[in-house]
PDB file of C-alpha atoms in Angstrom:
ATOM      1  CA  MET K 253       0.000   0.000   0.000  1.00 39.00           C
ATOM      2  CA  THR K 254       1.326   3.448  -0.884  1.00 44.00           C
ATOM      3  CA  LEU K 255       1.054   6.131   1.763  1.00 48.00           C
ATOM      4  CA  PRO K 256      -0.131   9.552   0.559  1.00 56.00           C
ATOM      5  CA  ASP K 257       2.560  12.161   1.034  1.00 76.00           C
ATOM      6  CA  THR K 258       3.268  15.813   0.385  1.00 91.00           C
ATOM      7  CA  ALA K 259       6.326  17.437  -1.114  1.00 93.00           C
ATOM      8  CA  PHE K 260       8.590  19.060   1.453  1.00 96.00           C
ATOM      9  CA  GLY K 261      11.332  20.460  -0.753  1.00 96.00           C
ATOM     10  CA  VAL K 262      14.387  19.576  -2.807  1.00 97.00           C
ATOM     11  CA  THR K 263      17.951  19.215  -1.525  1.00 97.00           C
ATOM     12  CA  PRO K 264      20.860  21.115  -3.125  1.00 96.00           C
ATOM     13  CA  GLU K 265      21.743  17.799  -4.811  1.00 95.00           C
ATOM     14  CA  GLY K 266      18.307  17.700  -6.460  1.00 97.00           C
ATOM     15  CA  GLU K 267      16.790  14.971  -4.279  1.00 97.00           C
ATOM     16  CA  LYS K 268      13.070  15.355  -3.554  1.00 97.00           C
ATOM     17  CA  VAL K 269      12.023  15.249   0.097  1.00 97.00           C
ATOM     18  CA  HIS K 270       8.554  14.090   1.138  1.00 96.00           C
ATOM     19  CA  ARG K 271       6.479  14.395   4.289  1.00 96.00           C
ATOM     20  CA  HIS K 272       4.278  11.529   5.490  1.00 95.00           C
ATOM     21  CA  VAL K 273       1.544  12.020   8.084  1.00 95.00           C
ATOM     22  CA  LEU K 274       0.486   9.140  10.343  1.00 96.00           C
ATOM     23  CA  ASP K 275      -2.728   9.271  12.378  1.00 96.00           C
ATOM     24  CA  ASN K 276      -4.450   6.629  14.509  1.00 96.00           C
ATOM     25  CA  GLY K 277      -6.933   8.890  16.287  1.00 96.00           C
ATOM     26  CA  ARG K 278      -4.763   9.125  19.413  1.00 97.00           C
ATOM     27  CA  LEU K 279      -1.394  10.222  18.027  1.00 98.00           C
ATOM     28  CA  ARG K 280      -0.551  12.162  14.890  1.00 97.00           C
ATOM     29  CA  ALA K 281       3.015  12.120  13.567  1.00 97.00           C
ATOM     30  CA  ALA K 282       4.764  13.696  10.599  1.00 97.00           C
ATOM     31  CA  VAL K 283       7.837  11.937   9.204  1.00 97.00           C
ATOM     32  CA  LEU K 284      10.226  13.350   6.600  1.00 97.00           C
ATOM     33  CA  THR K 285      12.276  11.307   4.175  1.00 98.00           C
ATOM     34  CA  TYR K 286      15.164  13.710   4.868  1.00 98.00           C
ATOM     35  CA  GLY K 287      17.036  12.107   7.751  1.00 98.00           C
ATOM     36  CA  ALA K 288      14.066   9.784   8.428  1.00 98.00           C
ATOM     37  CA  THR K 289      13.104  12.718  10.629  1.00 98.00           C
ATOM     38  CA  LEU K 290      10.215  12.795  13.079  1.00 98.00           C
ATOM     39  CA  GLN K 291       9.058  16.356  12.442  1.00 98.00           C
ATOM     40  CA  ARG K 292       5.863  16.533  14.511  1.00 98.00           C
ATOM     41  CA  LEU K 293       4.252  14.402  17.210  1.00 98.00           C
ATOM     42  CA  GLN K 294       0.851  15.421  18.535  1.00 98.00           C
ATOM     43  CA  VAL K 295      -0.520  13.532  21.533  1.00 98.00           C
ATOM     44  CA  ALA K 296      -4.194  12.847  22.265  1.00 96.00           C
ATOM     45  CA  ASP K 297      -5.009  16.402  23.416  1.00 96.00           C
ATOM     46  CA  GLY K 298      -3.481  17.882  20.253  1.00 96.00           C
ATOM     47  CA  THR K 299      -0.261  19.196  21.828  1.00 97.00           C
ATOM     48  CA  ASP K 300       2.898  18.857  19.738  1.00 98.00           C
ATOM     49  CA  VAL K 301       5.420  17.506  22.245  1.00 98.00           C
ATOM     50  CA  MET K 302       8.642  17.700  20.245  1.00 97.00           C
ATOM     51  CA  LEU K 303      10.854  20.269  18.564  1.00 98.00           C
ATOM     52  CA  GLY K 304      10.450  20.323  14.805  1.00 97.00           C
ATOM     53  CA  LEU K 305      11.368  22.731  12.022  1.00 97.00           C
ATOM     54  CA  GLY K 306       9.041  24.159   9.416  1.00 95.00           C
ATOM     55  CA  THR K 307      11.070  23.998   6.219  1.00 97.00           C
ATOM     56  CA  LEU K 308      13.679  21.842   4.539  1.00 97.00           C
ATOM     57  CA  GLN K 309      16.024  24.838   4.516  1.00 96.00           C
ATOM     58  CA  ASP K 310      15.834  24.934   8.308  1.00 96.00           C
ATOM     59  CA  TYR K 311      16.806  21.262   8.484  1.00 97.00           C
ATOM     60  CA  LEU K 312      19.661  21.868   6.048  1.00 97.00           C
ATOM     61  CA  ARG K 313      21.048  24.906   7.883  1.00 95.00           C
ATOM     62  CA  ARG K 314      19.724  25.176  11.443  1.00 93.00           C
ATOM     63  CA  SER K 315      19.164  21.657  12.740  1.00 93.00           C
ATOM     64  CA  ARG K 316      20.920  20.042  15.682  1.00 94.00           C
ATOM     65  CA  TYR K 317      19.679  16.606  14.588  1.00 97.00           C
ATOM     66  CA  PHE K 318      16.090  17.591  15.496  1.00 98.00           C
ATOM     67  CA  GLY K 319      14.020  14.385  15.228  1.00 98.00           C
ATOM     68  CA  ALA K 320      16.479  12.663  12.880  1.00 98.00           C
ATOM     69  CA  VAL K 321      17.701   9.085  12.799  1.00 98.00           C
ATOM     70  CA  VAL K 322      21.449   9.301  13.366  1.00 98.00           C
ATOM     71  CA  GLY K 323      24.029   6.779  12.149  1.00 97.00           C
ATOM     72  CA  ARG K 324      25.894   4.875  10.963  1.00 98.00           C
ATOM     73  CA  TYR K 325      27.091   5.278  14.540  1.00 98.00           C
ATOM     74  CA  GLY K 326      25.084   7.523  16.854  1.00 97.00           C
ATOM     75  CA  ASN K 327      27.001   9.388  19.588  1.00 97.00           C
ATOM     76  CA  ARG K 328      30.806   9.669  19.684  1.00 98.00           C
ATOM     77  CA  ILE K 329      33.742   7.540  18.600  1.00 98.00           C
ATOM     78  CA  ALA K 330      37.011   8.750  20.103  1.00 98.00           C
ATOM     79  CA  ARG K 331      39.539  10.375  17.776  1.00 97.00           C
ATOM     80  CA  GLY K 332      37.426   9.276  14.824  1.00 97.00           C
ATOM     81  CA  ARG K 333      38.978   5.831  14.612  1.00 98.00           C
ATOM     82  CA  PHE K 334      38.499   2.242  15.705  1.00 98.00           C
ATOM     83  CA  THR K 335      40.061  -1.167  15.003  1.00 98.00           C
ATOM     84  CA  LEU K 336      37.999  -4.147  13.844  1.00 98.00           C
ATOM     85  CA  ASP K 337      39.482  -7.561  13.092  1.00 98.00           C
ATOM     86  CA  GLY K 338      42.966  -6.070  13.108  1.00 97.00           C
ATOM     87  CA  THR K 339      42.239  -3.247  10.651  1.00 98.00           C
ATOM     88  CA  GLU K 340      42.108   0.393  11.765  1.00 98.00           C
ATOM     89  CA  TYR K 341      39.373   2.532  10.252  1.00 98.00           C
ATOM     90  CA  ARG K 342      39.583   6.319  10.223  1.00 98.00           C
ATOM     91  CA  LEU K 343      36.271   8.143  10.282  1.00 98.00           C
ATOM     92  CA  ALA K 344      35.198  11.631   9.325  1.00 95.00           C
ATOM     93  CA  ALA K 345      35.817  13.815  12.398  1.00 95.00           C
ATOM     94  CA  ASN K 346      33.059  16.393  12.917  1.00 96.00           C
ATOM     95  CA  ASP K 347      33.250  17.056  16.676  1.00 95.00           C
ATOM     96  CA  GLY K 348      36.769  18.321  17.167  1.00 95.00           C
ATOM     97  CA  GLU K 349      38.965  15.261  16.711  1.00 96.00           C
ATOM     98  CA  HIS K 350      36.047  12.896  17.370  1.00 97.00           C
ATOM     99  CA  ALA K 351      33.358  11.371  15.132  1.00 97.00           C
ATOM    100  CA  LEU K 352      29.800  12.278  16.154  1.00 98.00           C
ATOM    101  CA  HIS K 353      26.469  10.855  14.912  1.00 97.00           C
ATOM    102  CA  GLY K 354      27.910   9.283  11.767  1.00 97.00           C
ATOM    103  CA  GLY K 355      30.180  12.079  10.603  1.00 96.00           C
ATOM    104  CA  VAL K 356      29.949  15.085   8.318  1.00 96.00           C
ATOM    105  CA  ARG K 357      27.146  13.566   6.229  1.00 96.00           C
ATOM    106  CA  GLY K 358      25.557  11.017   8.488  1.00 97.00           C
ATOM    107  CA  PHE K 359      22.181   9.367   8.080  1.00 98.00           C
ATOM    108  CA  ASP K 360      20.472  12.522   9.382  1.00 98.00           C
ATOM    109  CA  LYS K 361      21.559  14.296   6.170  1.00 97.00           C
ATOM    110  CA  ARG K 362      20.575  11.529   3.763  1.00 98.00           C
ATOM    111  CA  VAL K 363      17.272  11.242   1.900  1.00 98.00           C
ATOM    112  CA  TRP K 364      15.699   7.913   2.825  1.00 98.00           C
ATOM    113  CA  ARG K 365      13.326   5.929   0.634  1.00 96.00           C
ATOM    114  CA  ALA K 366       9.762   5.510   1.904  1.00 94.00           C
ATOM    115  CA  GLU K 367       8.681   1.883   1.580  1.00 85.00           C
ATOM    116  CA  SER K 368       5.311   0.141   2.055  1.00 68.00           C
ATOM    117  CA  ALA K 369       3.192   1.924   4.622  1.00 71.00           C
ATOM    118  CA  GLY K 370      -0.295   2.681   5.832  1.00 83.00           C
ATOM    119  CA  PRO K 371      -2.120   5.422   7.773  1.00 92.00           C
ATOM    120  CA  GLU K 372      -0.544   4.291  11.064  1.00 96.00           C
ATOM    121  CA  GLU K 373       2.981   3.356   9.956  1.00 96.00           C
ATOM    122  CA  VAL K 374       5.747   4.104   7.503  1.00 96.00           C
ATOM    123  CA  GLU K 375       9.046   2.364   6.813  1.00 97.00           C
ATOM    124  CA  LEU K 376      12.075   4.203   5.451  1.00 97.00           C
ATOM    125  CA  SER K 377      15.303   2.692   4.172  1.00 98.00           C
ATOM    126  CA  LEU K 378      18.692   3.664   2.813  1.00 97.00           C
ATOM    127  CA  VAL K 379      21.901   2.085   1.556  1.00 98.00           C
ATOM    128  CA  SER K 380      25.169   3.361   2.995  1.00 98.00           C
ATOM    129  CA  PRO K 381      28.018   2.394   0.637  1.00 98.00           C
ATOM    130  CA  ASP K 382      31.263   0.818   1.759  1.00 98.00           C
ATOM    131  CA  GLY K 383      33.636   3.531   2.966  1.00 98.00           C
ATOM    132  CA  GLU K 384      30.996   6.210   3.516  1.00 98.00           C
ATOM    133  CA  GLU K 385      32.311   8.550   6.231  1.00 98.00           C
ATOM    134  CA  GLY K 386      35.077   5.979   6.707  1.00 98.00           C
ATOM    135  CA  TYR K 387      32.881   3.061   7.821  1.00 98.00           C
ATOM    136  CA  PRO K 388      33.536  -0.376   6.300  1.00 98.00           C
ATOM    137  CA  GLY K 389      30.936  -2.453   4.492  1.00 98.00           C
ATOM    138  CA  GLU K 390      27.795  -1.642   2.554  1.00 98.00           C
ATOM    139  CA  LEU K 391      25.068  -1.178   5.154  1.00 98.00           C
ATOM    140  CA  ARG K 392      21.370  -1.535   4.373  1.00 98.00           C
ATOM    141  CA  ALA K 393      19.366   0.175   7.098  1.00 98.00           C
ATOM    142  CA  SER K 394      15.686   0.768   7.772  1.00 98.00           C
ATOM    143  CA  VAL K 395      13.488   2.352  10.408  1.00 98.00           C
ATOM    144  CA  ARG K 396       9.782   1.736  10.818  1.00 98.00           C
ATOM    145  CA  TYR K 397       7.563   4.267  12.615  1.00 98.00           C
ATOM    146  CA  VAL K 398       4.390   2.668  14.014  1.00 98.00           C
ATOM    147  CA  LEU K 399       1.511   4.302  15.900  1.00 98.00           C
ATOM    148  CA  ASP K 400      -0.061   1.888  18.386  1.00 97.00           C
ATOM    149  CA  GLY K 401      -2.695   3.449  20.624  1.00 97.00           C
ATOM    150  CA  ASP K 402      -0.916   6.083  22.722  1.00 98.00           C
ATOM    151  CA  ALA K 403       2.511   4.756  21.739  1.00 98.00           C
ATOM    152  CA  LEU K 404       4.970   5.486  18.954  1.00 98.00           C
ATOM    153  CA  ARG K 405       7.238   2.527  18.205  1.00 98.00           C
ATOM    154  CA  LEU K 406      10.493   2.741  16.257  1.00 98.00           C
ATOM    155  CA  GLU K 407      11.856  -0.474  14.774  1.00 98.00           C
ATOM    156  CA  TYR K 408      15.406  -0.388  13.406  1.00 98.00           C
ATOM    157  CA  ARG K 409      17.051  -3.007  11.194  1.00 98.00           C
ATOM    158  CA  ALA K 410      20.381  -3.206   9.385  1.00 98.00           C
ATOM    159  CA  THR K 411      22.481  -5.730   7.458  1.00 98.00           C
ATOM    160  CA  THR K 412      26.008  -5.517   6.075  1.00 98.00           C
ATOM    161  CA  ASP K 413      28.205  -7.242   3.492  1.00 98.00           C
ATOM    162  CA  ALA K 414      31.390  -6.789   5.586  1.00 98.00           C
ATOM    163  CA  PRO K 415      32.162  -6.480   9.306  1.00 98.00           C
ATOM    164  CA  THR K 416      31.223  -3.004  10.554  1.00 98.00           C
ATOM    165  CA  VAL K 417      29.831  -1.134  13.563  1.00 98.00           C
ATOM    166  CA  VAL K 418      26.250   0.110  13.901  1.00 98.00           C
ATOM    167  CA  ASN K 419      24.418   2.286  16.405  1.00 98.00           C
ATOM    168  CA  LEU K 420      21.098   3.700  15.182  1.00 98.00           C
ATOM    169  CA  THR K 421      18.991   6.016  17.298  1.00 98.00           C
ATOM    170  CA  ASN K 422      16.477   8.845  17.033  1.00 98.00           C
ATOM    171  CA  HIS K 423      17.517  12.330  18.129  1.00 98.00           C
ATOM    172  CA  SER K 424      14.124  13.855  18.959  1.00 98.00           C
ATOM    173  CA  TYR K 425      13.928  16.688  21.475  1.00 98.00           C
ATOM    174  CA  PHE K 426      10.790  16.403  23.623  1.00 98.00           C
ATOM    175  CA  ASN K 427       8.939  19.132  25.490  1.00 98.00           C
ATOM    176  CA  LEU K 428       5.795  17.767  27.112  1.00 98.00           C
ATOM    177  CA  ALA K 429       4.557  21.268  27.909  1.00 98.00           C
ATOM    178  CA  GLY K 430       4.496  22.073  24.200  1.00 97.00           C
ATOM    179  CA  SER K 431       6.469  25.310  24.741  1.00 96.00           C
ATOM    180  CA  GLY K 432       8.786  26.993  27.220  1.00 96.00           C
ATOM    181  CA  ASP K 433      11.687  24.995  28.611  1.00 95.00           C
ATOM    182  CA  VAL K 434      12.060  21.578  30.214  1.00 98.00           C
ATOM    183  CA  ARG K 435      13.847  22.413  33.462  1.00 98.00           C
ATOM    184  CA  ARG K 436      10.674  21.781  35.476  1.00 98.00           C
ATOM    185  CA  HIS K 437      10.103  18.415  33.800  1.00 98.00           C
ATOM    186  CA  VAL K 438      10.520  15.428  36.108  1.00 98.00           C
ATOM    187  CA  VAL K 439      12.704  12.542  34.942  1.00 98.00           C
ATOM    188  CA  MET K 440      13.062   8.978  36.212  1.00 98.00           C
ATOM    189  CA  LEU K 441      15.699   6.625  34.794  1.00 98.00           C
ATOM    190  CA  GLU K 442      15.811   2.992  35.869  1.00 98.00           C
ATOM    191  CA  ALA K 443      19.589   3.071  35.709  1.00 98.00           C
ATOM    192  CA  ASP K 444      21.949   2.249  38.549  1.00 98.00           C
ATOM    193  CA  ARG K 445      25.053   3.165  36.545  1.00 98.00           C
ATOM    194  CA  TYR K 446      26.150   5.811  34.075  1.00 98.00           C
ATOM    195  CA  LEU K 447      29.188   6.486  31.872  1.00 98.00           C
ATOM    196  CA  PRO K 448      31.499   9.254  33.151  1.00 98.00           C
ATOM    197  CA  VAL K 449      33.130  11.192  30.316  1.00 97.00           C
ATOM    198  CA  ASP K 450      36.243  13.295  29.750  1.00 96.00           C
ATOM    199  CA  GLU K 451      36.394  16.876  28.476  1.00 94.00           C
ATOM    200  CA  GLY K 452      35.639  15.681  24.939  1.00 94.00           C
ATOM    201  CA  LYS K 453      32.551  13.766  26.180  1.00 96.00           C
ATOM    202  CA  ILE K 454      34.284  10.448  25.511  1.00 97.00           C
ATOM    203  CA  PRO K 455      33.549   7.712  28.094  1.00 97.00           C
ATOM    204  CA  THR K 456      36.389   6.949  30.484  1.00 97.00           C
ATOM    205  CA  GLY K 457      35.435   3.264  30.358  1.00 97.00           C
ATOM    206  CA  GLU K 458      33.999   3.218  33.877  1.00 97.00           C
ATOM    207  CA  LEU K 459      30.394   2.206  34.544  1.00 98.00           C
ATOM    208  CA  ALA K 460      29.972   4.311  37.662  1.00 98.00           C
ATOM    209  CA  PRO K 461      27.195   3.925  40.245  1.00 98.00           C
ATOM    210  CA  VAL K 462      24.680   6.769  40.301  1.00 98.00           C
ATOM    211  CA  ALA K 463      23.915   6.384  44.021  1.00 98.00           C
ATOM    212  CA  GLY K 464      24.931   9.465  45.971  1.00 97.00           C
ATOM    213  CA  THR K 465      25.762  11.467  42.821  1.00 98.00           C
ATOM    214  CA  PRO K 466      23.993  14.162  40.774  1.00 98.00           C
ATOM    215  CA  PHE K 467      23.314  11.410  38.207  1.00 98.00           C
ATOM    216  CA  ASP K 468      20.836   9.514  40.367  1.00 98.00           C
ATOM    217  CA  PHE K 469      17.439   9.614  38.652  1.00 98.00           C
ATOM    218  CA  THR K 470      16.226   6.299  40.063  1.00 98.00           C
ATOM    219  CA  ALA K 471      13.508   8.325  41.807  1.00 98.00           C
ATOM    220  CA  PRO K 472      11.535  11.040  39.963  1.00 98.00           C
ATOM    221  CA  THR K 473      13.698  14.178  39.956  1.00 98.00           C
ATOM    222  CA  ARG K 474      13.331  17.609  38.406  1.00 98.00           C
ATOM    223  CA  VAL K 475      15.717  18.264  35.520  1.00 98.00           C
ATOM    224  CA  ASP K 476      17.195  21.321  37.237  1.00 98.00           C
ATOM    225  CA  ALA K 477      17.445  19.788  40.714  1.00 98.00           C
ATOM    226  CA  ARG K 478      21.216  19.320  40.274  1.00 98.00           C
ATOM    227  CA  ARG K 479      24.037  20.417  37.944  1.00 97.00           C
ATOM    228  CA  ASP K 480      21.824  23.345  36.862  1.00 97.00           C
ATOM    229  CA  GLY K 481      19.990  20.785  34.732  1.00 98.00           C
ATOM    230  CA  ARG K 482      22.981  20.240  32.410  1.00 98.00           C
ATOM    231  CA  TYR K 483      23.226  16.610  31.315  1.00 98.00           C
ATOM    232  CA  ASP K 484      24.625  14.947  28.215  1.00 98.00           C
ATOM    233  CA  HIS K 485      25.454  11.466  29.519  1.00 98.00           C
ATOM    234  CA  CYS K 486      24.744   7.839  28.734  1.00 98.00           C
ATOM    235  CA  PHE K 487      22.955   5.797  31.401  1.00 98.00           C
ATOM    236  CA  VAL K 488      22.970   1.998  31.672  1.00 98.00           C
ATOM    237  CA  LEU K 489      19.290   1.086  31.541  1.00 98.00           C
ATOM    238  CA  ARG K 490      17.842  -1.835  33.468  1.00 97.00           C
ATOM    239  CA  GLY K 491      14.251  -0.860  32.677  1.00 97.00           C
ATOM    240  CA  ARG K 492      12.317   2.182  31.529  1.00 98.00           C
ATOM    241  CA  ALA K 493      12.761   5.935  31.439  1.00 98.00           C
ATOM    242  CA  THR K 494       9.932   8.359  32.161  1.00 98.00           C
ATOM    243  CA  VAL K 495       9.420  12.098  31.789  1.00 98.00           C
ATOM    244  CA  THR K 496       6.540  14.100  33.267  1.00 98.00           C
ATOM    245  CA  ASP K 497       5.494  17.710  32.929  1.00 98.00           C
ATOM    246  CA  PRO K 498       3.758  18.347  36.277  1.00 97.00           C
ATOM    247  CA  ALA K 499       2.064  21.535  35.042  1.00 96.00           C
ATOM    248  CA  SER K 500       0.148  19.822  32.237  1.00 96.00           C
ATOM    249  CA  GLY K 501       0.111  16.257  33.564  1.00 97.00           C
ATOM    250  CA  ARG K 502       1.561  14.864  30.344  1.00 98.00           C
ATOM    251  CA  SER K 503       3.959  11.950  30.696  1.00 98.00           C
ATOM    252  CA  MET K 504       6.129   9.890  28.385  1.00 98.00           C
ATOM    253  CA  GLU K 505       7.472   6.400  29.101  1.00 98.00           C
ATOM    254  CA  VAL K 506      10.413   5.087  27.071  1.00 98.00           C
ATOM    255  CA  THR K 507      11.261   1.403  26.774  1.00 98.00           C
ATOM    256  CA  THR K 508      13.915  -0.113  24.547  1.00 98.00           C
ATOM    257  CA  THR K 509      15.858  -3.219  23.634  1.00 98.00           C
ATOM    258  CA  GLU K 510      19.083  -1.175  23.716  1.00 98.00           C
ATOM    259  CA  PRO K 511      21.438  -1.201  26.738  1.00 98.00           C
ATOM    260  CA  GLY K 512      21.755   2.549  27.172  1.00 98.00           C
ATOM    261  CA  VAL K 513      20.067   5.913  26.867  1.00 98.00           C
ATOM    262  CA  GLN K 514      21.759   9.245  26.272  1.00 98.00           C
ATOM    263  CA  PHE K 515      20.035  11.843  28.454  1.00 98.00           C
ATOM    264  CA  TYR K 516      20.624  15.311  26.992  1.00 98.00           C
ATOM    265  CA  THR K 517      18.813  18.353  28.363  1.00 98.00           C
ATOM    266  CA  GLY K 518      19.327  20.647  25.369  1.00 97.00           C
ATOM    267  CA  HIS K 519      21.321  23.183  27.361  1.00 97.00           C
ATOM    268  CA  MET K 520      23.685  23.765  24.417  1.00 96.00           C
ATOM    269  CA  LEU K 521      20.937  25.016  22.095  1.00 96.00           C
ATOM    270  CA  ASP K 522      21.574  28.734  21.621  1.00 93.00           C
ATOM    271  CA  GLY K 523      18.582  30.207  19.816  1.00 89.00           C
ATOM    272  CA  VAL K 524      20.938  31.603  17.152  1.00 90.00           C
ATOM    273  CA  ALA K 525      22.393  28.707  15.183  1.00 91.00           C
ATOM    274  CA  THR K 526      19.103  26.900  15.865  1.00 92.00           C
ATOM    275  CA  PRO K 527      15.559  28.263  16.217  1.00 94.00           C
ATOM    276  CA  PHE K 528      15.396  27.041  19.836  1.00 96.00           C
ATOM    277  CA  GLY K 529      17.092  28.284  22.970  1.00 97.00           C
ATOM    278  CA  PRO K 530      18.682  26.413  25.896  1.00 97.00           C
ATOM    279  CA  PHE K 531      16.506  23.734  27.529  1.00 98.00           C
ATOM    280  CA  ALA K 532      13.805  24.002  24.840  1.00 98.00           C
ATOM    281  CA  GLY K 533      13.646  20.201  24.731  1.00 98.00           C
ATOM    282  CA  LEU K 534      15.325  17.112  26.134  1.00 98.00           C
ATOM    283  CA  CYS K 535      16.532  13.956  24.418  1.00 98.00           C
ATOM    284  CA  LEU K 536      16.377  10.310  25.467  1.00 98.00           C
ATOM    285  CA  GLU K 537      18.454   8.625  22.759  1.00 98.00           C
ATOM    286  CA  THR K 538      18.288   4.839  23.161  1.00 98.00           C
ATOM    287  CA  GLN K 539      21.490   3.262  21.918  1.00 98.00           C
ATOM    288  CA  ARG K 540      24.663   1.233  22.277  1.00 97.00           C
ATOM    289  CA  PHE K 541      27.246   2.951  24.411  1.00 98.00           C
ATOM    290  CA  PRO K 542      29.306   5.804  22.951  1.00 98.00           C
ATOM    291  CA  ASP K 543      32.783   4.738  21.813  1.00 98.00           C
ATOM    292  CA  ALA K 544      31.845   1.053  22.143  1.00 98.00           C
ATOM    293  CA  PRO K 545      33.992   0.137  19.083  1.00 98.00           C
ATOM    294  CA  ASN K 546      37.042   1.125  21.178  1.00 98.00           C
ATOM    295  CA  ARG K 547      35.800  -0.407  24.449  1.00 97.00           C
ATOM    296  CA  PRO K 548      35.716  -4.236  24.389  1.00 96.00           C
ATOM    297  CA  ALA K 549      34.071  -4.295  27.831  1.00 96.00           C
ATOM    298  CA  PHE K 550      31.028  -2.386  26.523  1.00 98.00           C
ATOM    299  CA  PRO K 551      28.127  -4.199  24.799  1.00 97.00           C
ATOM    300  CA  SER K 552      29.252  -4.901  21.243  1.00 97.00           C
ATOM    301  CA  ALA K 553      28.171  -2.688  18.354  1.00 98.00           C
ATOM    302  CA  VAL K 554      29.765  -4.960  15.728  1.00 98.00           C
ATOM    303  CA  LEU K 555      27.599  -6.262  12.897  1.00 98.00           C
ATOM    304  CA  ARG K 556      28.827  -9.037  10.593  1.00 98.00           C
ATOM    305  CA  PRO K 557      27.575 -10.469   7.301  1.00 98.00           C
ATOM    306  CA  GLY K 558      24.726 -12.905   7.859  1.00 98.00           C
ATOM    307  CA  GLN K 559      23.607 -11.090  11.012  1.00 98.00           C
ATOM    308  CA  GLU K 560      20.795  -8.572  11.323  1.00 98.00           C
ATOM    309  CA  HIS K 561      20.929  -5.600  13.637  1.00 98.00           C
ATOM    310  CA  ARG K 562      17.526  -5.139  15.271  1.00 98.00           C
ATOM    311  CA  SER K 563      16.372  -2.762  17.954  1.00 98.00           C
ATOM    312  CA  VAL K 564      13.015  -1.425  19.111  1.00 98.00           C
ATOM    313  CA  THR K 565      12.211   1.701  21.103  1.00 98.00           C
ATOM    314  CA  THR K 566       8.714   2.672  22.248  1.00 98.00           C
ATOM    315  CA  TYR K 567       7.507   6.094  23.437  1.00 98.00           C
ATOM    316  CA  ARG K 568       4.200   5.831  25.312  1.00 98.00           C
ATOM    317  CA  PHE K 569       2.235   8.931  26.272  1.00 98.00           C
ATOM    318  CA  SER K 570      -0.343   9.574  28.990  1.00 96.00           C
ATOM    319  CA  HIS K 571      -2.126  12.590  30.455  1.00 90.00           C
ATOM    320  CA  ALA K 572      -3.031  12.681  34.154  1.00 77.00           C
ATOM    321  CA  ARG K 573      -4.829  15.962  34.713  1.00 61.00           C
ATOM    322  CA  ASP K 574      -4.652  15.577  38.474  1.00 37.00           C
ATOM    323  CA  CYS K 575      -0.872  15.044  38.459  1.00 43.00           C
ATOM    324  CA  ASN K 576       0.711  16.378  41.632  1.00 43.00           C
ATOM    325  CA  ARG K 577       2.926  19.389  41.094  1.00 39.00           C
ATOM    326  CA  LEU K 578       6.521  18.835  42.176  1.00 36.00           C
TER     327      LEU K 578
END
């Protein structure tokens, strides 16, 4: 079945970008073929709970990965290099000396192909050639957006023709209030450990306990309760993550098959290079650990021929109008 779509623009390379709208009566989502980007997400009361941009030009010039699927490797790889099966691979460095979110032209800047779909789901796919941004192997990747009641489910798949590394995630910024900033949002992470990082935001290799530290979100905690609300760290999940806006009563529960979640509070948004200012939205990027290709003790991100990378992340929304204010 072909899903009706609307034109959203044309890239400088002449590629047409389309916008697909999904609607199941509870959630309404808009997905772009550029970056497999989740542009809009309206919950049951009609509130758009994520940061999205209005034009393709904005995504080309002013986006900080807003709503995009990032890869081939989401998050950072130290010094833009890793060794696999005795061969060192040098990646495109786009975050100082490090590789971030797939490089200079990662999956967020590619036009994906919309495959079979219906009014409540759409699947997008792309082929990343061998050597793209320095990564080995031809990778065939797909992401499927599915509306299921009050939940949005993302299903990722990938195969390769040569050993490579893969870490696919979605970089949506959420604001359950629909506007303003997220410092009064309340976050709970079922995570007893997190990954400390150095000045370049590269993990030290330690899986540190959160107990007794500003990184303890095992009980519901306001974003700005500690560290002035400034977080950009990977947490080791043992269960779910939840976010609540006490003022509106809207909540979001995140579950995933991935071992970690990058909790980023959007404090580096500046309102100049992007349309949004600091703390306009927060991210919960489900993923393999940053720099896992250089850390044998971390869960493996290696994908080999004959294997299929699969991961599923679900965002479930609710609205408790009598939610206690914290």
